[in-house]
PDB file of C-alpha atoms in Angstrom:
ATOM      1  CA  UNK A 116       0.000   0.000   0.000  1.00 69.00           C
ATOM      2  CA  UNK A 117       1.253   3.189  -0.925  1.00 74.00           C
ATOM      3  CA  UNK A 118       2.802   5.356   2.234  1.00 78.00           C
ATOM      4  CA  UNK A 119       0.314   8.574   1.326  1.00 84.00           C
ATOM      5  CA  UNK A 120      -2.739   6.310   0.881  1.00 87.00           C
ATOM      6  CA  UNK A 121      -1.997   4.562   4.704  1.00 87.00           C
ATOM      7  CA  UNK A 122      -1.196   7.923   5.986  1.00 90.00           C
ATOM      8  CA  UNK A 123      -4.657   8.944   5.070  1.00 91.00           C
ATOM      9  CA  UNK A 124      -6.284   5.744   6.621  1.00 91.00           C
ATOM     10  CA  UNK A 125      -4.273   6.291   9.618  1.00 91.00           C
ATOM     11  CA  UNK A 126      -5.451   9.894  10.087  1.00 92.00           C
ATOM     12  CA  UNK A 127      -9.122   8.846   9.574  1.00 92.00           C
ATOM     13  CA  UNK A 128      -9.183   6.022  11.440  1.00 92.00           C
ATOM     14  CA  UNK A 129      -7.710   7.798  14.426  1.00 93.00           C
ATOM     15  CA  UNK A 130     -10.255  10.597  13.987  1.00 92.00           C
ATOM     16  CA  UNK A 131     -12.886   8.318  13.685  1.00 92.00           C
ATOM     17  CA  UNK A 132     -11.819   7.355  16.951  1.00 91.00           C
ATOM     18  CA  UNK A 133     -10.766  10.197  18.794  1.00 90.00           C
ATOM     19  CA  UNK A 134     -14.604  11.365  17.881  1.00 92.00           C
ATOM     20  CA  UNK A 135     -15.758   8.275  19.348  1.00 91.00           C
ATOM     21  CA  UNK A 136     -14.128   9.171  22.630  1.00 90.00           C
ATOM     22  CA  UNK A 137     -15.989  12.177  22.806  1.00 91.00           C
ATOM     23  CA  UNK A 138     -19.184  10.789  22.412  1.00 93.00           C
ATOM     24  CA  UNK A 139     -18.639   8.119  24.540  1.00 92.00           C
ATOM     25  CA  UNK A 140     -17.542  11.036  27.216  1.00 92.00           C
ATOM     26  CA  UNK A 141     -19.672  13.530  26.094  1.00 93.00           C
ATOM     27  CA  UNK A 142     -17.309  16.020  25.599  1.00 92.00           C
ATOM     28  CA  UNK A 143     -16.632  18.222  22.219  1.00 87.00           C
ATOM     29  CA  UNK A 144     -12.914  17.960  22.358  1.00 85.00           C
ATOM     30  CA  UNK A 145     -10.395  14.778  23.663  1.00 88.00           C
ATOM     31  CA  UNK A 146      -8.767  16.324  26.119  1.00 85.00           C
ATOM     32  CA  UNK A 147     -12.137  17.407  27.804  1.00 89.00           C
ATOM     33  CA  UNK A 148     -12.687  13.829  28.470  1.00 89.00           C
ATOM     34  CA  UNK A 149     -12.791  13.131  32.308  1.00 92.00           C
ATOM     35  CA  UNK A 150     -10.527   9.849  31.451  1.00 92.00           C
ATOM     36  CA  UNK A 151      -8.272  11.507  28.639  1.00 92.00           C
ATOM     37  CA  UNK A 152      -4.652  10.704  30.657  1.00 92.00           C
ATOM     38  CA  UNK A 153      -6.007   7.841  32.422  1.00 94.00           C
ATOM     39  CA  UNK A 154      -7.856   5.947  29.364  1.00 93.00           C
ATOM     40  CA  UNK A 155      -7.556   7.216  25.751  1.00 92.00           C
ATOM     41  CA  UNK A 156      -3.930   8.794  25.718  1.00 93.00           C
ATOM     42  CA  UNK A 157      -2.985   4.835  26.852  1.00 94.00           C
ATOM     43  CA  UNK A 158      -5.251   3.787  23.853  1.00 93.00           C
ATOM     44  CA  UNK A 159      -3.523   5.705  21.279  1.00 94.00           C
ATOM     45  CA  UNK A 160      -0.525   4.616  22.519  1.00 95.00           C
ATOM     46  CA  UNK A 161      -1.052   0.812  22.317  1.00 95.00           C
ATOM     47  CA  UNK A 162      -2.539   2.384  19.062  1.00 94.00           C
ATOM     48  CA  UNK A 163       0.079   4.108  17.971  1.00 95.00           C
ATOM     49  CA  UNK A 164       2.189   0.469  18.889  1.00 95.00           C
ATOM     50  CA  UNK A 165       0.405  -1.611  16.549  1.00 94.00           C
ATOM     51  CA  UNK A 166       0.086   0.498  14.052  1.00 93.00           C
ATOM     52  CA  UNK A 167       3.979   1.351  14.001  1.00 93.00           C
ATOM     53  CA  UNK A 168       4.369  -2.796  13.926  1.00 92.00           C
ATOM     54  CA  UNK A 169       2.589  -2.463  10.930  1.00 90.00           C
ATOM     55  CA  UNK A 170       4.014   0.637   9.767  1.00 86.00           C
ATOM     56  CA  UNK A 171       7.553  -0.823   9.575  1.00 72.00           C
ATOM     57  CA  UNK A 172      10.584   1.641   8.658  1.00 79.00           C
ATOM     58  CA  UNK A 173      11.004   3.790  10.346  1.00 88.00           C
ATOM     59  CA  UNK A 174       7.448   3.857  12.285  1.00 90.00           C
ATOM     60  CA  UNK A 175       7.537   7.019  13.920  1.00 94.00           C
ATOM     61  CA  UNK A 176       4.807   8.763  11.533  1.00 94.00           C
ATOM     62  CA  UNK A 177       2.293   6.255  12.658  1.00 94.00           C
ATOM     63  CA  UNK A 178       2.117   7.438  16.002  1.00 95.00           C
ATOM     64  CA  UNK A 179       2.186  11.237  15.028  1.00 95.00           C
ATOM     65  CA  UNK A 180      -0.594  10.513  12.502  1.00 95.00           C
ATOM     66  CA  UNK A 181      -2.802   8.899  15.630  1.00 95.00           C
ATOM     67  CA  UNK A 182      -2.055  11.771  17.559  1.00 94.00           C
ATOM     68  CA  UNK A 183      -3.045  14.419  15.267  1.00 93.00           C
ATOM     69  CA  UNK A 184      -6.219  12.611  14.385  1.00 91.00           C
ATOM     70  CA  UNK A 185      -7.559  14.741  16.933  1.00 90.00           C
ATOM     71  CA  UNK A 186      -7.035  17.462  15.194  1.00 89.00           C
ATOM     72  CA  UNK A 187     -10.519  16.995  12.602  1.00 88.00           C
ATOM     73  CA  UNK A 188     -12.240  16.543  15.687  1.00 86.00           C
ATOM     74  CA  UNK A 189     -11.402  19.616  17.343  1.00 83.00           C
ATOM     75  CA  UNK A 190     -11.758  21.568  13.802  1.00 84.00           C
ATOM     76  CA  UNK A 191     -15.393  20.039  13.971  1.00 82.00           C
ATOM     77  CA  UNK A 192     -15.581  21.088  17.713  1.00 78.00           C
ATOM     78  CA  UNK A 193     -14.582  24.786  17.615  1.00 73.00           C
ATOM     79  CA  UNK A 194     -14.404  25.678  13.351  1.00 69.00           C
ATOM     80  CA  UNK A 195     -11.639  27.247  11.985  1.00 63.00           C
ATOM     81  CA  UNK A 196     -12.694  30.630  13.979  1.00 58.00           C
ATOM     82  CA  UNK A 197     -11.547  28.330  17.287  1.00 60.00           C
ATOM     83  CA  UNK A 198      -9.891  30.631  19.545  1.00 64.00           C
ATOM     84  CA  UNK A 199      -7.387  27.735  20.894  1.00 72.00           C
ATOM     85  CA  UNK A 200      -6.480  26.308  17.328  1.00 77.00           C
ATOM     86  CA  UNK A 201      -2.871  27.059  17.576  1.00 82.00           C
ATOM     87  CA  UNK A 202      -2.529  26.690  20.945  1.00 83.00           C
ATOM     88  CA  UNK A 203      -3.968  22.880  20.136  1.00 83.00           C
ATOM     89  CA  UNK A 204      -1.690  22.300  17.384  1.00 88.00           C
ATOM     90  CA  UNK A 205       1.004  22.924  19.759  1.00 91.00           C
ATOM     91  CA  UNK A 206      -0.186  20.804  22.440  1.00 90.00           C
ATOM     92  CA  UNK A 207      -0.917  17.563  19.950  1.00 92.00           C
ATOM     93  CA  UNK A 208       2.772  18.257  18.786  1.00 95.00           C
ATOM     94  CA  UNK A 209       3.782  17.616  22.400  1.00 95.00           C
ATOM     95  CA  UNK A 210       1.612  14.651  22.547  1.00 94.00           C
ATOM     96  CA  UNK A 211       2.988  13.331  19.380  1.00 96.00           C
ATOM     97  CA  UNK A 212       6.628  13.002  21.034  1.00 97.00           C
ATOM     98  CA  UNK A 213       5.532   9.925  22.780  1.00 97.00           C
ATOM     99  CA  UNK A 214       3.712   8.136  20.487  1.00 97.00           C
ATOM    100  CA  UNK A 215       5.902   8.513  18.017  1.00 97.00           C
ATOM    101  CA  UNK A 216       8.613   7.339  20.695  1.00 97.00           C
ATOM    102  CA  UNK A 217       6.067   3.662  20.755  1.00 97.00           C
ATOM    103  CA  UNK A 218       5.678   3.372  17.241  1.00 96.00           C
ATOM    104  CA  UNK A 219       8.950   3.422  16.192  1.00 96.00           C
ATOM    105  CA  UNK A 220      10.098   1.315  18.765  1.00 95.00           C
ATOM    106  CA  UNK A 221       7.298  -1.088  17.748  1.00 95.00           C
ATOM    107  CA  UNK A 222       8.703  -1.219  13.919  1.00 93.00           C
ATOM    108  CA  UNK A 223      12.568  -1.652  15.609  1.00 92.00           C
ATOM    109  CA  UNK A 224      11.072  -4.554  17.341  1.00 91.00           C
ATOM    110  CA  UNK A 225       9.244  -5.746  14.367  1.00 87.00           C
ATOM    111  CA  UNK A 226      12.576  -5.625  12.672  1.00 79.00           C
ATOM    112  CA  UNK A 227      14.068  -7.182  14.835  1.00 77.00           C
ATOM    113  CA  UNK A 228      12.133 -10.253  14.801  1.00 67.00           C
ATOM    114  CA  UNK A 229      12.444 -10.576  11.417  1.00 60.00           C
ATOM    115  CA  UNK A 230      15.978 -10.866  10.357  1.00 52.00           C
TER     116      UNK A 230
END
């Protein structure tokens, strides 16, 4: 599969269900969610794991790409006239660090087992 096309997957997927944690919270935005450290940052890490085993070389994108997922919901949340747009693009580029951190250490390990 081309790397654009599972990019694009990735990204919808992980909005998909980012948006689902909202509902399921009832909250317009992720990190509103009572259980947003506690329950779906874990998620998107495990997330971000399996989807950087998949992702093989070098990984890392797949857990930036789970991370900024968020980011469609929080465009559908606030528009593009939300006050806190940057300041959220700043704060999922924190969050990123990490789960980029899993992913490509899930890809290594994937590599590893293969040779």
């Amino acid at each position: 599969m081309p790397t654009g096309l599972k990019a694009l997957l990735l990204v919808v997927a992980s909005a998909l269900c980012w948006l689902g944690a909202c509902r399921l919270a009832g909250v317009r935005e992720p990190w509103d969610a009572e259980a947003y450290w506690r329950l779906w940052v874990p998620a998107s890490l495990a997330l971000s794991a399996v989807a950087g085993w998949f992702w093989r070389k070098p990984g890392w994108p797949a857990g930036v790409l789970i991370t900024f997922g968020q980011l469609p919901v929080l465009w559908i949340a606030d528009g593009e006239s939300g006050g806190l747009w940057v300041a959220g693009v700043l704060i999922l580029g924190v969050l990123a660090l990490p789960a980029a951190a899993v992913s490509a250490l899930a890809a290594r390990l994937r590599r590893g087992t293969r040779r």
